[in-house]
mmCIF file of C-alpha atoms in Angstrom:
data_model
loop_
_atom_site.group_PDB
_atom_site.id
_atom_site.type_symbol
_atom_site.label_atom_id
_atom_site.label_comp_id
_atom_site.label_asym_id
_atom_site.label_seq_id
_atom_site.Cartn_x
_atom_site.Cartn_y
_atom_site.Cartn_z
ATOM 1 C CA UNK A 1 -37.037 -48.793 191.329
ATOM 2 C CA UNK A 2 -36.754 -46.156 188.619
ATOM 3 C CA UNK A 3 -39.861 -44.849 186.824
ATOM 4 C CA UNK A 4 -39.248 -42.785 183.692
ATOM 5 C CA UNK A 5 -40.868 -41.909 180.355
ATOM 6 C CA UNK A 6 -40.631 -44.636 177.716
ATOM 7 C CA UNK A 7 -38.331 -44.133 174.719
ATOM 8 C CA UNK A 8 -37.881 -45.783 171.336
ATOM 9 C CA UNK A 9 -35.100 -47.879 172.854
ATOM 10 C CA UNK A 10 -37.607 -49.401 175.310
ATOM 11 C CA UNK A 11 -40.148 -50.633 172.774
ATOM 12 C CA UNK A 12 -38.666 -54.096 172.182
ATOM 13 C CA UNK A 13 -38.655 -54.882 175.927
ATOM 14 C CA UNK A 14 -42.146 -53.399 176.383
ATOM 15 C CA UNK A 15 -43.517 -55.498 173.550
ATOM 16 C CA UNK A 16 -41.808 -58.597 174.957
ATOM 17 C CA UNK A 17 -43.493 -58.062 178.340
ATOM 18 C CA UNK A 18 -46.882 -57.550 176.631
ATOM 19 C CA UNK A 19 -46.448 -60.607 174.392
ATOM 20 C CA UNK A 20 -45.393 -62.865 177.292
ATOM 21 C CA UNK A 21 -48.557 -61.949 179.183
ATOM 22 C CA UNK A 22 -51.159 -61.700 176.409
ATOM 23 C CA UNK A 23 -49.579 -63.458 173.404
ATOM 24 C CA UNK A 24 -51.390 -62.241 170.272
ATOM 25 C CA UNK A 25 -54.317 -60.752 172.241
ATOM 26 C CA UNK A 26 -52.307 -57.756 173.482
ATOM 27 C CA UNK A 27 -51.242 -54.514 171.831
ATOM 28 C CA UNK A 28 -48.970 -54.939 168.815
ATOM 29 C CA UNK A 29 -45.576 -53.284 168.345
ATOM 30 C CA UNK A 30 -46.961 -50.575 166.036
ATOM 31 C CA UNK A 31 -49.531 -49.572 168.663
ATOM 32 C CA UNK A 32 -46.787 -49.136 171.266
ATOM 33 C CA UNK A 33 -44.862 -46.988 168.779
ATOM 34 C CA UNK A 34 -47.954 -44.800 168.368
ATOM 35 C CA UNK A 35 -48.403 -44.621 172.151
ATOM 36 C CA UNK A 36 -44.941 -43.012 172.376
ATOM 37 C CA UNK A 37 -46.169 -40.057 170.327
ATOM 38 C CA UNK A 38 -49.722 -39.845 171.647
ATOM 39 C CA UNK A 39 -49.086 -40.361 175.366
ATOM 40 C CA UNK A 40 -45.782 -38.556 175.804
ATOM 41 C CA UNK A 41 -45.139 -38.160 179.519
ATOM 42 C CA UNK A 42 -47.686 -40.773 180.598
ATOM 43 C CA UNK A 43 -46.183 -43.790 178.818
ATOM 44 C CA UNK A 44 -43.811 -44.899 181.560
ATOM 45 C CA UNK A 45 -41.247 -47.654 182.092
ATOM 46 C CA UNK A 46 -40.438 -49.221 185.470
ATOM 47 C CA UNK A 47 -36.878 -50.481 185.869
ATOM 48 C CA UNK A 48 -35.280 -52.550 188.582
ATOM 49 C CA UNK A 49 -32.029 -53.967 187.146
ATOM 50 C CA UNK A 50 -33.890 -54.590 183.865
ATOM 51 C CA UNK A 51 -37.066 -53.228 182.337
ATOM 52 C CA UNK A 52 -39.611 -54.577 184.790
ATOM 53 C CA UNK A 53 -42.862 -53.133 183.492
ATOM 54 C CA UNK A 54 -44.695 -50.259 181.884
ATOM 55 C CA UNK A 55 -47.868 -48.243 181.983
ATOM 56 C CA UNK A 56 -49.741 -46.267 179.357
ATOM 57 C CA UNK A 57 -52.217 -43.677 180.579
ATOM 58 C CA UNK A 58 -54.079 -40.602 179.437
ATOM 59 C CA UNK A 59 -55.279 -37.489 181.218
ATOM 60 C CA UNK A 60 -58.249 -35.435 180.010
ATOM 61 C CA UNK A 61 -57.788 -31.842 178.875
ATOM 62 C CA UNK A 62 -59.486 -30.531 182.020
ATOM 63 C CA UNK A 63 -57.184 -32.709 184.170
ATOM 64 C CA UNK A 64 -60.117 -34.193 186.062
ATOM 65 C CA UNK A 65 -60.192 -37.661 184.527
ATOM 66 C CA UNK A 66 -57.413 -40.154 183.953
ATOM 67 C CA UNK A 67 -57.369 -43.473 182.156
ATOM 68 C CA UNK A 68 -54.933 -46.323 182.636
ATOM 69 C CA UNK A 69 -54.859 -48.078 179.272
ATOM 70 C CA UNK A 70 -52.253 -50.650 180.193
ATOM 71 C CA UNK A 71 -50.307 -51.485 183.349
ATOM 72 C CA UNK A 72 -48.122 -54.570 183.225
ATOM 73 C CA UNK A 73 -45.028 -55.834 185.012
ATOM 74 C CA UNK A 74 -42.722 -58.675 183.969
ATOM 75 C CA UNK A 75 -42.970 -60.321 187.369
ATOM 76 C CA UNK A 76 -45.716 -59.813 189.874
ATOM 77 C CA UNK A 77 -44.014 -56.886 191.582
ATOM 78 C CA UNK A 78 -46.678 -54.875 193.393
ATOM 79 C CA UNK A 79 -44.330 -51.964 194.044
ATOM 80 C CA UNK A 80 -43.909 -51.394 190.288
ATOM 81 C CA UNK A 81 -47.684 -51.110 189.834
ATOM 82 C CA UNK A 82 -47.985 -48.708 192.754
ATOM 83 C CA UNK A 83 -44.993 -46.611 191.653
ATOM 84 C CA UNK A 84 -46.325 -46.218 188.116
ATOM 85 C CA UNK A 85 -49.736 -45.130 189.385
ATOM 86 C CA UNK A 86 -48.154 -42.593 191.742
ATOM 87 C CA UNK A 87 -46.234 -41.001 188.874
ATOM 88 C CA UNK A 88 -49.430 -40.765 186.808
ATOM 89 C CA UNK A 89 -51.360 -39.194 189.674
ATOM 90 C CA UNK A 90 -48.636 -36.664 190.447
ATOM 91 C CA UNK A 91 -48.584 -34.943 187.056
ATOM 92 C CA UNK A 92 -47.571 -31.368 187.997
ATOM 93 C CA UNK A 93 -50.115 -29.570 185.841
ATOM 94 C CA UNK A 94 -53.117 -31.651 186.879
ATOM 95 C CA UNK A 95 -55.248 -32.616 189.813
ATOM 96 C CA UNK A 96 -56.873 -35.866 188.770
ATOM 97 C CA UNK A 97 -60.077 -36.669 190.606
ATOM 98 C CA UNK A 98 -61.080 -39.841 188.769
ATOM 99 C CA UNK A 99 -58.983 -42.730 187.474
ATOM 100 C CA UNK A 100 -60.772 -45.095 185.123
ATOM 101 C CA UNK A 101 -59.232 -48.540 184.745
ATOM 102 C CA UNK A 102 -60.351 -51.348 182.499
ATOM 103 C CA UNK A 103 -59.289 -54.735 183.827
ATOM 104 C CA UNK A 104 -59.472 -57.750 181.576
ATOM 105 C CA UNK A 105 -59.306 -61.217 183.083
ATOM 106 C CA UNK A 106 -57.612 -63.768 180.863
#
């Protein structure tokens, strides 16, 4: 599994994954485009043969708090979720002590 920063070329696949899971209740394409600029370095794509999933996260300025805004995989692949979280937690300039996740049940 390869985890890397998202790029413009990834947005169509990311939106497809989001739409398949949440339909019109999820983030729209424009929001994902904005995430690329706002969350550079913590908007990640997981790949295993194809684009498998993505995560969008934020880290506070003091590097103590982290937020996972979205974490979604195309198939229920637990290793993709775990790998994305590990990359977020291992940001070289930060020691995150708290991760705040909002989980919505559909």
